[in-house]
mmCIF file of C-alpha atoms and ligand atoms in Angstrom:
data_model
loop_
_atom_site.group_PDB
_atom_site.id
_atom_site.type_symbol
_atom_site.label_atom_id
_atom_site.label_comp_id
_atom_site.label_asym_id
_atom_site.label_seq_id
_atom_site.Cartn_x
_atom_site.Cartn_y
_atom_site.Cartn_z
ATOM 1 C CA MET A 1 -6.810 13.115 -20.142
ATOM 2 C CA ILE A 2 -3.910 12.209 -17.867
ATOM 3 C CA ASN A 3 -4.851 10.212 -14.779
ATOM 4 C CA VAL A 4 -2.875 9.987 -11.561
ATOM 5 C CA THR A 5 -1.959 6.436 -12.508
ATOM 6 C CA ARG A 6 -2.296 3.899 -15.321
ATOM 7 C CA SER A 7 -2.227 0.152 -14.816
ATOM 8 C CA SER A 8 0.856 -1.755 -15.909
ATOM 9 C CA MET A 9 -0.069 -4.535 -18.330
ATOM 10 C CA PRO A 10 1.870 -7.198 -20.223
ATOM 11 C CA SER A 11 1.318 -7.454 -23.977
ATOM 12 C CA PHE A 12 -2.023 -8.971 -24.956
ATOM 13 C CA GLU A 13 -0.150 -11.923 -26.500
ATOM 14 C CA GLU A 14 1.851 -12.594 -23.349
ATOM 15 C CA TYR A 15 -1.264 -12.730 -21.173
ATOM 16 C CA CYS A 16 -3.103 -14.954 -23.681
ATOM 17 C CA GLU A 17 -0.157 -17.335 -23.721
ATOM 18 C CA GLU A 18 -0.201 -17.422 -19.911
ATOM 19 C CA ILE A 19 -3.901 -18.258 -19.603
ATOM 20 C CA LYS A 20 -4.037 -20.738 -22.510
ATOM 21 C CA GLU A 21 -3.572 -23.825 -20.341
ATOM 22 C CA LEU A 22 -6.569 -22.840 -18.218
ATOM 23 C CA TRP A 23 -8.680 -23.843 -21.236
ATOM 24 C CA ASP A 24 -7.118 -27.301 -21.082
ATOM 25 C CA SER A 25 -7.386 -27.802 -17.321
ATOM 26 C CA HIS A 26 -10.658 -25.932 -16.680
ATOM 27 C CA TRP A 27 -9.155 -25.175 -13.246
ATOM 28 C CA LEU A 28 -9.984 -21.517 -12.695
ATOM 29 C CA THR A 29 -9.504 -20.901 -8.988
ATOM 30 C CA ASN A 30 -8.824 -22.617 -5.614
ATOM 31 C CA MET A 31 -5.056 -22.600 -5.538
ATOM 32 C CA GLY A 32 -4.274 -23.893 -9.035
ATOM 33 C CA VAL A 33 -0.974 -23.991 -10.933
ATOM 34 C CA LYS A 34 -0.871 -20.243 -11.634
ATOM 35 C CA HIS A 35 -1.508 -19.485 -7.978
ATOM 36 C CA LYS A 36 1.361 -21.772 -6.954
ATOM 37 C CA GLU A 37 3.748 -20.316 -9.511
ATOM 38 C CA LEU A 38 2.987 -16.730 -8.505
ATOM 39 C CA GLU A 39 3.397 -17.573 -4.827
ATOM 40 C CA LYS A 40 6.825 -18.982 -5.521
ATOM 41 C CA GLY A 41 7.864 -16.001 -7.643
ATOM 42 C CA LEU A 42 6.694 -13.502 -5.041
ATOM 43 C CA ILE A 43 8.456 -15.201 -2.119
ATOM 44 C CA GLU A 44 11.651 -14.874 -4.111
ATOM 45 C CA TYR A 45 11.129 -11.330 -5.377
ATOM 46 C CA LEU A 46 9.836 -9.890 -2.115
ATOM 47 C CA LYS A 47 12.464 -11.773 -0.059
ATOM 48 C CA VAL A 48 9.925 -12.974 2.503
ATOM 49 C CA PRO A 49 9.657 -16.291 4.378
ATOM 50 C CA PHE A 50 5.918 -17.000 3.863
ATOM 51 C CA ILE A 51 3.138 -15.574 1.742
ATOM 52 C CA SER A 52 -0.599 -16.067 1.333
ATOM 53 C CA LEU A 53 -2.289 -14.703 -1.803
ATOM 54 C CA TYR A 54 -5.646 -12.945 -1.732
ATOM 55 C CA VAL A 55 -8.405 -11.705 -3.994
ATOM 56 C CA ASN A 56 -7.529 -8.181 -2.841
ATOM 57 C CA GLY A 57 -5.322 -6.388 -0.343
ATOM 58 C CA HIS A 58 -8.104 -5.303 1.958
ATOM 59 C CA LEU A 59 -9.290 -8.838 2.715
ATOM 60 C CA ALA A 60 -5.669 -9.883 3.190
ATOM 61 C CA LEU A 61 -5.424 -7.213 5.893
ATOM 62 C CA GLU A 62 -8.714 -8.217 7.517
ATOM 63 C CA ASN A 63 -7.650 -11.866 7.532
ATOM 64 C CA ILE A 64 -4.235 -11.315 9.077
ATOM 65 C CA ILE A 65 -5.799 -9.201 11.828
ATOM 66 C CA GLU A 66 -8.372 -11.944 12.417
ATOM 67 C CA ALA A 67 -5.674 -14.616 12.405
ATOM 68 C CA TYR A 68 -4.218 -13.272 15.656
ATOM 69 C CA ASN A 69 -7.566 -13.697 17.407
ATOM 70 C CA PHE A 70 -7.311 -10.530 19.487
ATOM 71 C CA PRO A 71 -10.108 -10.068 22.067
ATOM 72 C CA LYS A 72 -12.966 -7.949 20.648
ATOM 73 C CA GLY A 73 -12.647 -4.295 21.591
ATOM 74 C CA SER A 74 -8.834 -4.419 21.767
ATOM 75 C CA GLU A 75 -6.952 -1.338 20.630
ATOM 76 C CA VAL A 76 -4.702 -1.069 17.585
ATOM 77 C CA ILE A 77 -2.389 1.923 17.241
ATOM 78 C CA THR A 78 -2.392 3.137 13.659
ATOM 79 C CA THR A 79 -2.080 6.147 11.345
ATOM 80 C CA PRO A 80 -4.970 8.245 10.009
ATOM 81 C CA PHE A 81 -2.863 9.327 7.000
ATOM 82 C CA THR A 82 -3.788 6.398 4.787
ATOM 83 C CA PHE A 83 -6.404 4.910 2.494
ATOM 84 C CA ALA A 84 -9.766 3.991 4.094
ATOM 85 C CA SER A 85 -8.875 0.285 3.942
ATOM 86 C CA THR A 86 -6.338 0.401 6.799
ATOM 87 C CA THR A 87 -8.762 1.881 9.334
ATOM 88 C CA HIS A 88 -11.768 -0.068 8.081
ATOM 89 C CA ALA A 89 -9.920 -3.398 8.398
ATOM 90 C CA ILE A 90 -9.338 -2.695 12.099
ATOM 91 C CA ILE A 91 -12.930 -1.676 12.791
ATOM 92 C CA ARG A 92 -14.461 -4.492 10.730
ATOM 93 C CA SER A 93 -12.401 -6.951 12.777
ATOM 94 C CA GLY A 94 -14.139 -5.739 15.949
ATOM 95 C CA LEU A 95 -11.133 -3.746 17.163
ATOM 96 C CA LYS A 96 -10.661 -0.083 17.954
ATOM 97 C CA PRO A 97 -8.230 2.077 15.980
ATOM 98 C CA VAL A 98 -6.215 4.473 18.132
ATOM 99 C CA PHE A 99 -4.819 7.188 15.907
ATOM 100 C CA CYS A 100 -1.198 8.225 16.274
ATOM 101 C CA ASP A 101 0.138 11.333 14.528
ATOM 102 C CA ILE A 102 2.610 11.125 11.651
ATOM 103 C CA ASP A 103 6.158 12.239 11.057
ATOM 104 C CA PRO A 104 6.166 15.477 8.999
ATOM 105 C CA THR A 105 8.951 14.352 6.637
ATOM 106 C CA THR A 106 8.167 10.684 5.890
ATOM 107 C CA PHE A 107 4.380 10.939 6.510
ATOM 108 C CA THR A 108 4.540 7.535 8.263
ATOM 109 C CA ILE A 109 3.477 6.952 11.877
ATOM 110 C CA ASP A 110 5.504 9.058 14.351
ATOM 111 C CA ALA A 111 7.148 6.298 16.384
ATOM 112 C CA ASN A 112 7.977 8.774 19.180
ATOM 113 C CA LYS A 113 4.267 9.196 19.845
ATOM 114 C CA ILE A 114 3.291 5.518 19.977
ATOM 115 C CA GLU A 115 4.167 4.687 23.580
ATOM 116 C CA GLY A 116 2.006 7.490 24.962
ATOM 117 C CA LEU A 117 -1.021 5.817 23.333
ATOM 118 C CA ILE A 118 -0.495 2.321 24.742
ATOM 119 C CA THR A 119 -3.101 1.141 27.274
ATOM 120 C CA ASP A 120 -3.786 -2.271 28.823
ATOM 121 C CA LYS A 121 -6.132 -2.892 25.871
ATOM 122 C CA THR A 122 -3.492 -2.343 23.175
ATOM 123 C CA VAL A 123 -2.684 -5.494 21.193
ATOM 124 C CA ALA A 124 -1.005 -4.310 18.004
ATOM 125 C CA ILE A 125 0.580 -1.520 15.998
ATOM 126 C CA LEU A 126 -0.575 -1.144 12.391
ATOM 127 C CA PRO A 127 1.664 1.349 10.572
ATOM 128 C CA VAL A 128 1.597 2.141 6.847
ATOM 129 C CA HIS A 129 4.633 2.467 4.564
ATOM 130 C CA VAL A 130 2.789 5.325 2.923
ATOM 131 C CA TYR A 131 3.915 6.236 -0.665
ATOM 132 C CA GLY A 132 6.455 3.410 -0.221
ATOM 133 C CA ASN A 133 8.274 5.417 2.474
ATOM 134 C CA VAL A 134 9.668 3.064 5.090
ATOM 135 C CA CYS A 135 8.368 3.496 8.651
ATOM 136 C CA ASP A 136 10.730 3.876 11.592
ATOM 137 C CA ILE A 137 11.027 0.091 11.735
ATOM 138 C CA GLU A 138 13.647 -0.157 14.484
ATOM 139 C CA LYS A 139 11.790 2.050 16.942
ATOM 140 C CA ILE A 140 8.442 0.422 16.206
ATOM 141 C CA GLU A 141 9.884 -3.024 16.769
ATOM 142 C CA TYR A 142 11.610 -1.976 19.962
ATOM 143 C CA ILE A 143 8.314 -0.643 21.354
ATOM 144 C CA ALA A 144 6.379 -3.706 20.216
ATOM 145 C CA LYS A 145 8.821 -6.074 21.902
ATOM 146 C CA LYS A 146 8.870 -4.054 25.095
ATOM 147 C CA HIS A 147 5.069 -4.080 25.375
ATOM 148 C CA GLY A 148 4.310 -7.475 23.822
ATOM 149 C CA LEU A 149 2.454 -6.064 20.805
ATOM 150 C CA LYS A 150 2.094 -7.468 17.294
ATOM 151 C CA VAL A 151 3.264 -5.330 14.369
ATOM 152 C CA ILE A 152 1.231 -5.606 11.180
ATOM 153 C CA TYR A 153 2.408 -3.341 8.362
ATOM 154 C CA ASP A 154 0.152 -2.027 5.648
ATOM 155 C CA ALA A 155 2.701 -2.310 2.839
ATOM 156 C CA ALA A 156 0.138 -1.700 0.086
ATOM 157 C CA HIS A 157 2.384 1.001 -1.407
ATOM 158 C CA ALA A 158 5.699 -0.725 -0.804
ATOM 159 C CA PHE A 159 5.935 -3.535 -3.368
ATOM 160 C CA GLY A 160 9.610 -4.157 -4.152
ATOM 161 C CA VAL A 161 10.890 -1.752 -1.500
ATOM 162 C CA GLU A 162 13.892 -2.984 0.460
ATOM 163 C CA TYR A 163 15.334 -1.774 3.740
ATOM 164 C CA LYS A 164 18.962 -2.563 4.577
ATOM 165 C CA GLY A 165 18.945 -5.188 1.817
ATOM 166 C CA LYS A 166 15.952 -7.032 3.262
ATOM 167 C CA GLY A 167 12.501 -7.218 1.685
ATOM 168 C CA ILE A 168 10.146 -4.732 3.318
ATOM 169 C CA GLY A 169 7.624 -7.538 3.873
ATOM 170 C CA ALA A 170 10.096 -9.403 6.094
ATOM 171 C CA PHE A 171 9.770 -6.891 8.932
ATOM 172 C CA GLY A 172 7.284 -7.044 11.784
ATOM 173 C CA ASP A 173 4.968 -9.987 12.378
ATOM 174 C CA ALA A 174 3.183 -9.525 9.064
ATOM 175 C CA SER A 175 2.830 -7.191 6.079
ATOM 176 C CA MET A 176 -0.030 -6.740 3.649
ATOM 177 C CA PHE A 177 0.611 -5.915 -0.015
ATOM 178 C CA SER A 178 -2.045 -4.718 -2.437
ATOM 179 C CA PHE A 179 -1.924 -5.855 -6.061
ATOM 180 C CA HIS A 180 -4.754 -3.551 -7.101
ATOM 181 C CA ALA A 181 -4.706 -2.269 -10.687
ATOM 182 C CA THR A 182 -3.462 1.128 -9.502
ATOM 183 C CA LYS A 183 -0.453 -0.185 -7.595
ATOM 184 C CA VAL A 184 3.180 -0.647 -8.702
ATOM 185 C CA PHE A 185 2.516 -4.357 -9.254
ATOM 186 C CA ASN A 186 -0.962 -5.627 -10.074
ATOM 187 C CA THR A 187 -2.908 -8.859 -10.460
ATOM 188 C CA ILE A 188 -5.910 -6.774 -11.703
ATOM 189 C CA GLU A 189 -7.249 -6.894 -8.143
ATOM 190 C CA GLY A 190 -5.308 -8.846 -5.593
ATOM 191 C CA GLY A 191 -3.152 -8.818 -2.548
ATOM 192 C CA ALA A 192 -1.056 -10.849 -0.167
ATOM 193 C CA VAL A 193 0.031 -11.243 3.411
ATOM 194 C CA CYS A 194 3.662 -11.965 4.181
ATOM 195 C CA TYR A 195 4.355 -13.317 7.648
ATOM 196 C CA SER A 196 7.108 -14.761 9.804
ATOM 197 C CA ASP A 197 5.268 -17.409 11.848
ATOM 198 C CA GLU A 198 4.767 -20.621 9.869
ATOM 199 C CA ASN A 199 1.871 -21.586 12.152
ATOM 200 C CA LEU A 200 -0.226 -18.900 10.456
ATOM 201 C CA THR A 201 -0.154 -20.765 7.137
ATOM 202 C CA GLN A 202 -3.105 -23.029 7.909
ATOM 203 C CA THR A 203 -5.068 -20.285 9.688
ATOM 204 C CA LEU A 204 -4.831 -17.936 6.699
ATOM 205 C CA LYS A 205 -5.719 -20.760 4.302
ATOM 206 C CA ASP A 206 -8.818 -21.494 6.390
ATOM 207 C CA LEU A 207 -9.814 -17.854 6.807
ATOM 208 C CA LYS A 208 -9.816 -17.252 3.057
ATOM 209 C CA ASN A 209 -11.639 -20.494 2.219
ATOM 210 C CA PHE A 210 -14.685 -20.757 4.522
ATOM 211 C CA GLY A 211 -12.669 -22.412 7.299
ATOM 212 C CA ILE A 212 -12.621 -25.616 5.255
ATOM 213 C CA HIS A 213 -9.691 -27.802 6.368
ATOM 214 C CA ASP A 214 -10.556 -30.757 4.153
ATOM 215 C CA ALA A 215 -13.636 -32.239 2.485
ATOM 216 C CA GLU A 216 -15.265 -33.201 5.784
ATOM 217 C CA THR A 217 -13.757 -30.825 8.346
ATOM 218 C CA VAL A 218 -14.738 -27.199 8.715
ATOM 219 C CA ALA A 219 -12.486 -25.763 11.402
ATOM 220 C CA PHE A 220 -14.089 -22.366 11.840
ATOM 221 C CA VAL A 221 -16.234 -19.672 10.304
ATOM 222 C CA GLY A 222 -14.092 -18.304 7.483
ATOM 223 C CA GLY A 223 -15.023 -16.167 4.500
ATOM 224 C CA ASN A 224 -13.958 -16.371 0.874
ATOM 225 C CA ALA A 225 -10.988 -14.314 -0.261
ATOM 226 C CA LYS A 226 -9.028 -16.566 -2.596
ATOM 227 C CA MET A 227 -7.030 -15.278 -5.560
ATOM 228 C CA ASN A 228 -8.176 -16.840 -8.839
ATOM 229 C CA GLU A 229 -6.071 -18.199 -11.709
ATOM 230 C CA PHE A 230 -6.655 -15.247 -14.070
ATOM 231 C CA GLN A 231 -5.427 -12.858 -11.414
ATOM 232 C CA ALA A 232 -2.404 -15.050 -10.718
ATOM 233 C CA ALA A 233 -1.638 -15.270 -14.454
ATOM 234 C CA MET A 234 -1.656 -11.460 -14.702
ATOM 235 C CA GLY A 235 0.692 -11.402 -11.723
ATOM 236 C CA ILE A 236 3.085 -13.896 -13.317
ATOM 237 C CA CYS A 237 3.272 -11.701 -16.452
ATOM 238 C CA ASN A 238 3.642 -8.427 -14.551
ATOM 239 C CA LEU A 239 6.304 -9.882 -12.263
ATOM 240 C CA ARG A 240 8.421 -10.703 -15.366
ATOM 241 C CA HIS A 241 8.586 -6.978 -16.141
ATOM 242 C CA ILE A 242 8.611 -5.460 -12.669
ATOM 243 C CA GLU A 243 12.234 -4.304 -12.744
ATOM 244 C CA GLU A 244 11.756 -2.437 -16.047
ATOM 245 C CA GLU A 245 8.541 -0.922 -14.765
ATOM 246 C CA ILE A 246 10.195 0.414 -11.618
ATOM 247 C CA ALA A 247 13.162 1.674 -13.665
ATOM 248 C CA LYS A 248 10.768 3.580 -15.947
ATOM 249 C CA ARG A 249 8.986 5.036 -12.925
ATOM 250 C CA LYS A 250 12.350 6.207 -11.649
ATOM 251 C CA VAL A 251 12.958 8.222 -14.823
ATOM 252 C CA VAL A 252 9.588 9.969 -14.446
ATOM 253 C CA TYR A 253 10.174 10.499 -10.731
ATOM 254 C CA ASN A 254 13.584 12.053 -11.326
ATOM 255 C CA ARG A 255 12.222 14.419 -13.973
ATOM 256 C CA TYR A 256 9.661 15.761 -11.491
ATOM 257 C CA LYS A 257 12.416 16.073 -8.932
ATOM 258 C CA THR A 258 14.707 17.996 -11.267
ATOM 259 C CA ARG A 259 11.934 20.431 -12.052
ATOM 260 C CA LEU A 260 10.415 20.869 -8.570
ATOM 261 C CA LEU A 261 13.288 20.444 -6.117
ATOM 262 C CA GLY A 262 14.094 23.665 -4.280
ATOM 263 C CA VAL A 263 10.954 25.521 -5.382
ATOM 264 C CA LYS A 264 9.943 27.773 -2.514
ATOM 265 C CA GLY A 265 6.793 26.527 -0.793
ATOM 266 C CA ILE A 266 6.885 23.029 -2.311
ATOM 267 C CA THR A 267 8.226 20.101 -0.302
ATOM 268 C CA LEU A 268 8.981 16.782 -1.995
ATOM 269 C CA ASN A 269 8.882 13.208 -0.753
ATOM 270 C CA PRO A 270 12.093 12.427 1.186
ATOM 271 C CA VAL A 271 15.030 10.296 0.078
ATOM 272 C CA GLN A 272 15.528 7.678 2.808
ATOM 273 C CA GLU A 273 18.838 6.128 3.799
ATOM 274 C CA ASN A 274 19.249 2.351 3.435
ATOM 275 C CA VAL A 275 16.079 2.180 1.346
ATOM 276 C CA LYS A 276 15.681 0.773 -2.173
ATOM 277 C CA PRO A 277 12.608 2.753 -3.309
ATOM 278 C CA ASN A 278 9.872 1.736 -5.752
ATOM 279 C CA TYR A 279 8.877 5.218 -7.001
ATOM 280 C CA ALA A 280 5.225 4.460 -6.338
ATOM 281 C CA TYR A 281 3.947 8.023 -5.875
ATOM 282 C CA PHE A 282 5.024 11.630 -6.307
ATOM 283 C CA PRO A 283 3.398 13.616 -3.494
ATOM 284 C CA ILE A 284 4.124 17.322 -3.093
ATOM 285 C CA ILE A 285 3.325 19.399 -0.021
ATOM 286 C CA VAL A 286 2.226 22.916 -0.904
ATOM 287 C CA ASP A 287 2.658 25.786 1.541
ATOM 288 C CA GLU A 288 0.156 28.366 0.336
ATOM 289 C CA VAL A 289 1.873 31.326 2.034
ATOM 290 C CA GLU A 290 5.304 30.585 0.586
ATOM 291 C CA PHE A 291 4.173 29.326 -2.810
ATOM 292 C CA SER A 292 1.352 31.894 -3.217
ATOM 293 C CA LYS A 293 -1.030 29.249 -4.559
ATOM 294 C CA SER A 294 -2.720 26.534 -2.528
ATOM 295 C CA ARG A 295 -2.845 22.783 -3.040
ATOM 296 C CA ASN A 296 -6.456 23.190 -4.115
ATOM 297 C CA ASP A 297 -5.486 25.881 -6.666
ATOM 298 C CA ILE A 298 -2.905 23.558 -8.246
ATOM 299 C CA HIS A 299 -5.365 20.662 -8.211
ATOM 300 C CA ARG A 300 -7.923 22.837 -10.020
ATOM 301 C CA LEU A 301 -5.500 24.355 -12.529
ATOM 302 C CA LEU A 302 -4.174 20.924 -13.502
ATOM 303 C CA GLY A 303 -7.751 19.638 -13.754
ATOM 304 C CA GLU A 304 -8.599 22.405 -16.218
ATOM 305 C CA GLU A 305 -5.847 21.010 -18.477
ATOM 306 C CA GLY A 306 -7.197 17.458 -18.199
ATOM 307 C CA ILE A 307 -4.574 16.374 -15.667
ATOM 308 C CA ILE A 308 -5.977 14.498 -12.701
ATOM 309 C CA ALA A 309 -3.775 14.835 -9.628
ATOM 310 C CA ARG A 310 -5.185 13.372 -6.409
ATOM 311 C CA LYS A 311 -5.373 14.587 -2.834
ATOM 312 C CA TYR A 312 -3.904 11.373 -1.372
ATOM 313 C CA PHE A 313 -4.613 11.332 1.589
ATOM 314 C CA TYR A 314 -7.309 13.895 2.211
ATOM 315 C CA PRO A 315 -9.358 13.753 4.328
ATOM 316 C CA THR A 316 -7.570 11.698 6.980
ATOM 317 C CA THR A 317 -9.436 8.539 7.994
ATOM 318 C CA ASN A 318 -10.084 9.786 11.539
ATOM 319 C CA SER A 319 -12.319 12.508 10.090
ATOM 320 C CA PHE A 320 -14.645 10.148 8.188
ATOM 321 C CA ASP A 321 -18.233 10.314 9.444
ATOM 322 C CA CYS A 322 -18.196 6.553 9.961
ATOM 323 C CA VAL A 323 -14.981 6.695 12.026
ATOM 324 C CA LYS A 324 -15.512 9.960 13.923
ATOM 325 C CA GLU A 325 -16.718 8.113 16.997
ATOM 326 C CA VAL A 326 -13.211 6.776 17.602
ATOM 327 C CA GLY A 327 -11.179 9.479 15.863
ATOM 328 C CA ASP A 328 -10.473 13.155 16.290
ATOM 329 C CA THR A 329 -8.334 15.056 13.793
ATOM 330 C CA ASN A 330 -7.237 17.510 16.494
ATOM 331 C CA GLN A 331 -5.287 14.691 18.112
ATOM 332 C CA THR A 332 -3.249 14.222 14.929
ATOM 333 C CA PRO A 333 -2.393 17.818 13.952
ATOM 334 C CA VAL A 334 0.531 16.922 11.678
ATOM 335 C CA ALA A 335 -1.581 14.458 9.698
ATOM 336 C CA LEU A 336 -4.338 17.059 9.454
ATOM 337 C CA LYS A 337 -1.949 19.738 8.198
ATOM 338 C CA ILE A 338 -0.241 17.474 5.652
ATOM 339 C CA SER A 339 -3.599 16.180 4.384
ATOM 340 C CA GLN A 340 -4.685 19.760 3.690
ATOM 341 C CA ARG A 341 -1.538 20.495 1.671
ATOM 342 C CA VAL A 342 -0.686 17.281 -0.139
ATOM 343 C CA LEU A 343 -1.175 16.627 -3.831
ATOM 344 C CA THR A 344 -0.094 13.430 -5.559
ATOM 345 C CA LEU A 345 0.988 14.028 -9.145
ATOM 346 C CA PRO A 346 0.455 11.577 -12.024
ATOM 347 C CA LEU A 347 3.133 8.900 -12.049
ATOM 348 C CA TYR A 348 3.325 5.647 -13.973
ATOM 349 C CA ALA A 349 5.871 3.756 -16.007
ATOM 350 C CA ASP A 350 4.736 4.975 -19.431
ATOM 351 C CA LEU A 351 4.099 8.613 -18.523
ATOM 352 C CA SER A 352 6.014 10.669 -21.078
ATOM 353 C CA LEU A 353 8.521 13.266 -19.934
ATOM 354 C CA ASP A 354 6.766 15.843 -22.137
ATOM 355 C CA ILE A 355 3.668 15.438 -19.991
ATOM 356 C CA VAL A 356 5.747 15.662 -16.821
ATOM 357 C CA ASP A 357 7.208 18.911 -18.139
ATOM 358 C CA LYS A 358 3.744 20.197 -18.982
ATOM 359 C CA ILE A 359 2.547 19.394 -15.448
ATOM 360 C CA CYS A 360 5.572 21.134 -13.933
ATOM 361 C CA ASP A 361 5.091 24.146 -16.233
ATOM 362 C CA ILE A 362 1.500 24.532 -15.035
ATOM 363 C CA ILE A 363 2.566 24.284 -11.393
ATOM 364 C CA LEU A 364 5.480 26.695 -11.771
ATOM 365 C CA LYS A 365 3.492 29.216 -13.767
HETATM 366 C C1 PLP B 1 -4.723 0.065 -2.041
HETATM 367 C C2 PLP B 1 -4.605 0.117 -0.577
HETATM 368 C C3 PLP B 1 -5.193 -0.834 0.270
HETATM 369 C C4 PLP B 1 -6.215 -1.854 -0.189
HETATM 370 O O1 PLP B 1 -5.855 -2.647 -1.193
HETATM 371 P P1 PLP B 1 -6.923 -3.298 -2.216
HETATM 372 O O2 PLP B 1 -6.060 -4.295 -2.917
HETATM 373 O O3 PLP B 1 -7.436 -2.217 -3.089
HETATM 374 O O4 PLP B 1 -7.982 -3.948 -1.408
HETATM 375 C C5 PLP B 1 -4.911 -0.782 1.623
HETATM 376 N N1 PLP B 1 -4.128 0.181 2.145
HETATM 377 C C6 PLP B 1 -3.572 1.128 1.379
HETATM 378 C C7 PLP B 1 -2.703 2.161 2.017
HETATM 379 C C8 PLP B 1 -3.819 1.157 0.003
HETATM 380 O O5 PLP B 1 -3.308 2.149 -0.753
#
């Protein structure tokens, strides 16, 4: 069976070597040596000023939203074309997501439609660099400045992506990365927030560690979202090989592209100017009328051959039963249409080109 993704792992020996000293120190979590080393490596690799590591990406996103202390009930303009986490983080923080439609070519938030959604309750914009595609950063930042809004990017898909030579996590007020097993870079589970304001350092530290400042001072009511040493050790190993991993993804990506580019009724992910991509996903948009088969047909036909493609992102988050109260898919028609036609094909560093060819043969047949 071929899954949509397969976790990158170092050799067994390399990981064992990395965790060996934990048996000497017996220091397993709470910002130990591995945590510190990974932090340092990531600041350098991601080209960001500050970083805070987390047990997973979702809690990193919840914590950075909480860190800004927005009044309860404030509005956050965001995209419905994303993983549940983005929308849930807003709602779980006591805020209201306001769904903006997406751009039909990059699938990221349509920056031209943001201003029309701003009210006196709006406090932030939370766009997603979906599939690693870079949002319309300049326009978003112009709008945010003009209206005094924070910009928090969900960069879960964008590890290693650069825009105009700068790390993608260096834009906006903050960016969240996910290091989940299924992402380009993993710490088994894990995540991080990158941010520009040094004053957030202590707040994030407190939020992820029960609000405990020091042994006798508890500053506020925080939770627990710390990254442990085994996660950090996996990150240290995977970071050593990240460039090769992305290069291998590129080969797979380009094979798909060679086979599927220009096929009538199939639209591929765009190539963006000034962007160093990470080849995280290979989404295709299927136009049933032009292609003569639907997205669901392709999904089923691949499934019959043991190939698991995924409908990322269907359904859109504003159609979830638990979100419906604040969302309406009719207000985001582009997102709705794309979600009904998108299929994300298997893509990972070690996927063989023979399999890619087999997948393309099935689609083209
Ligand atoms: C994976 C993902 C997250 C959540 O990350 P976890 O590390 O799994 O908690 C958030 N947003 C998007 C878009 C994601 O794909």
